[in-house]
Amino acid sequence: MGTVKIEPAYCPQNHYCPVISVCPAGAIIQKSPFTAPEIDRVKCTNCGRCTRFCAFGAFQMS
Ligand code: SF4
């Protein structure tokens, strides 16, 4: 299993992140609709679900 990361350059940073609601661990944080989301490493289980939901491919498994 890899580690999920967010690539801010792929995120338009102009909307509420819809991927927040699909994370089963509540590990995605977004300080404002105008910033890219961040991952709470303590909560994240690297399940990879977020990588399948972002339309821009901003969540990546490495
Ligand atoms: S890998 Fe899973 S637990 Fe981690 S941020 Fe993505 S959906 Fe949430």
mmCIF file of C-alpha atoms in Angstrom, residues 1-7 39 41 44-52 57-62:
data_model
loop_
_atom_site.group_PDB
_atom_site.id
_atom_site.type_symbol
_atom_site.label_atom_id
_atom_site.label_comp_id
_atom_site.label_asym_id
_atom_site.label_seq_id
_atom_site.Cartn_x
_atom_site.Cartn_y
_atom_site.Cartn_z
ATOM 1 C CA MET A 1 0.000 0.000 0.000
ATOM 2 C CA GLY A 2 1.276 3.456 -0.897
ATOM 3 C CA THR A 3 0.867 6.853 0.663
ATOM 4 C CA VAL A 4 -1.715 9.342 -0.519
ATOM 5 C CA LYS A 5 -0.616 12.870 -1.249
ATOM 6 C CA ILE A 6 -2.303 15.953 -2.658
ATOM 7 C CA GLU A 7 -0.811 17.735 -5.633
ATOM 8 C CA ILE A 39 -4.455 15.266 4.608
ATOM 9 C CA ARG A 41 -1.639 11.964 8.462
ATOM 10 C CA CYS A 44 -5.473 8.806 7.058
ATOM 11 C CA THR A 45 -5.377 5.044 6.493
ATOM 12 C CA ASN A 46 -4.133 5.358 2.884
ATOM 13 C CA CYS A 47 -7.204 3.476 1.685
ATOM 14 C CA GLY A 48 -6.988 5.284 -1.654
ATOM 15 C CA ARG A 49 -10.677 6.108 -1.942
ATOM 16 C CA CYS A 50 -9.987 9.818 -2.427
ATOM 17 C CA THR A 51 -7.792 9.125 -5.450
ATOM 18 C CA ARG A 52 -10.855 7.790 -7.298
ATOM 19 C CA GLY A 57 -6.532 13.927 -10.083
ATOM 20 C CA ALA A 58 -5.202 16.041 -7.235
ATOM 21 C CA PHE A 59 -5.170 13.086 -4.831
ATOM 22 C CA GLN A 60 -2.430 10.677 -5.811
ATOM 23 C CA MET A 61 -1.153 7.401 -4.439
ATOM 24 C CA SER A 62 2.603 7.043 -4.490
#
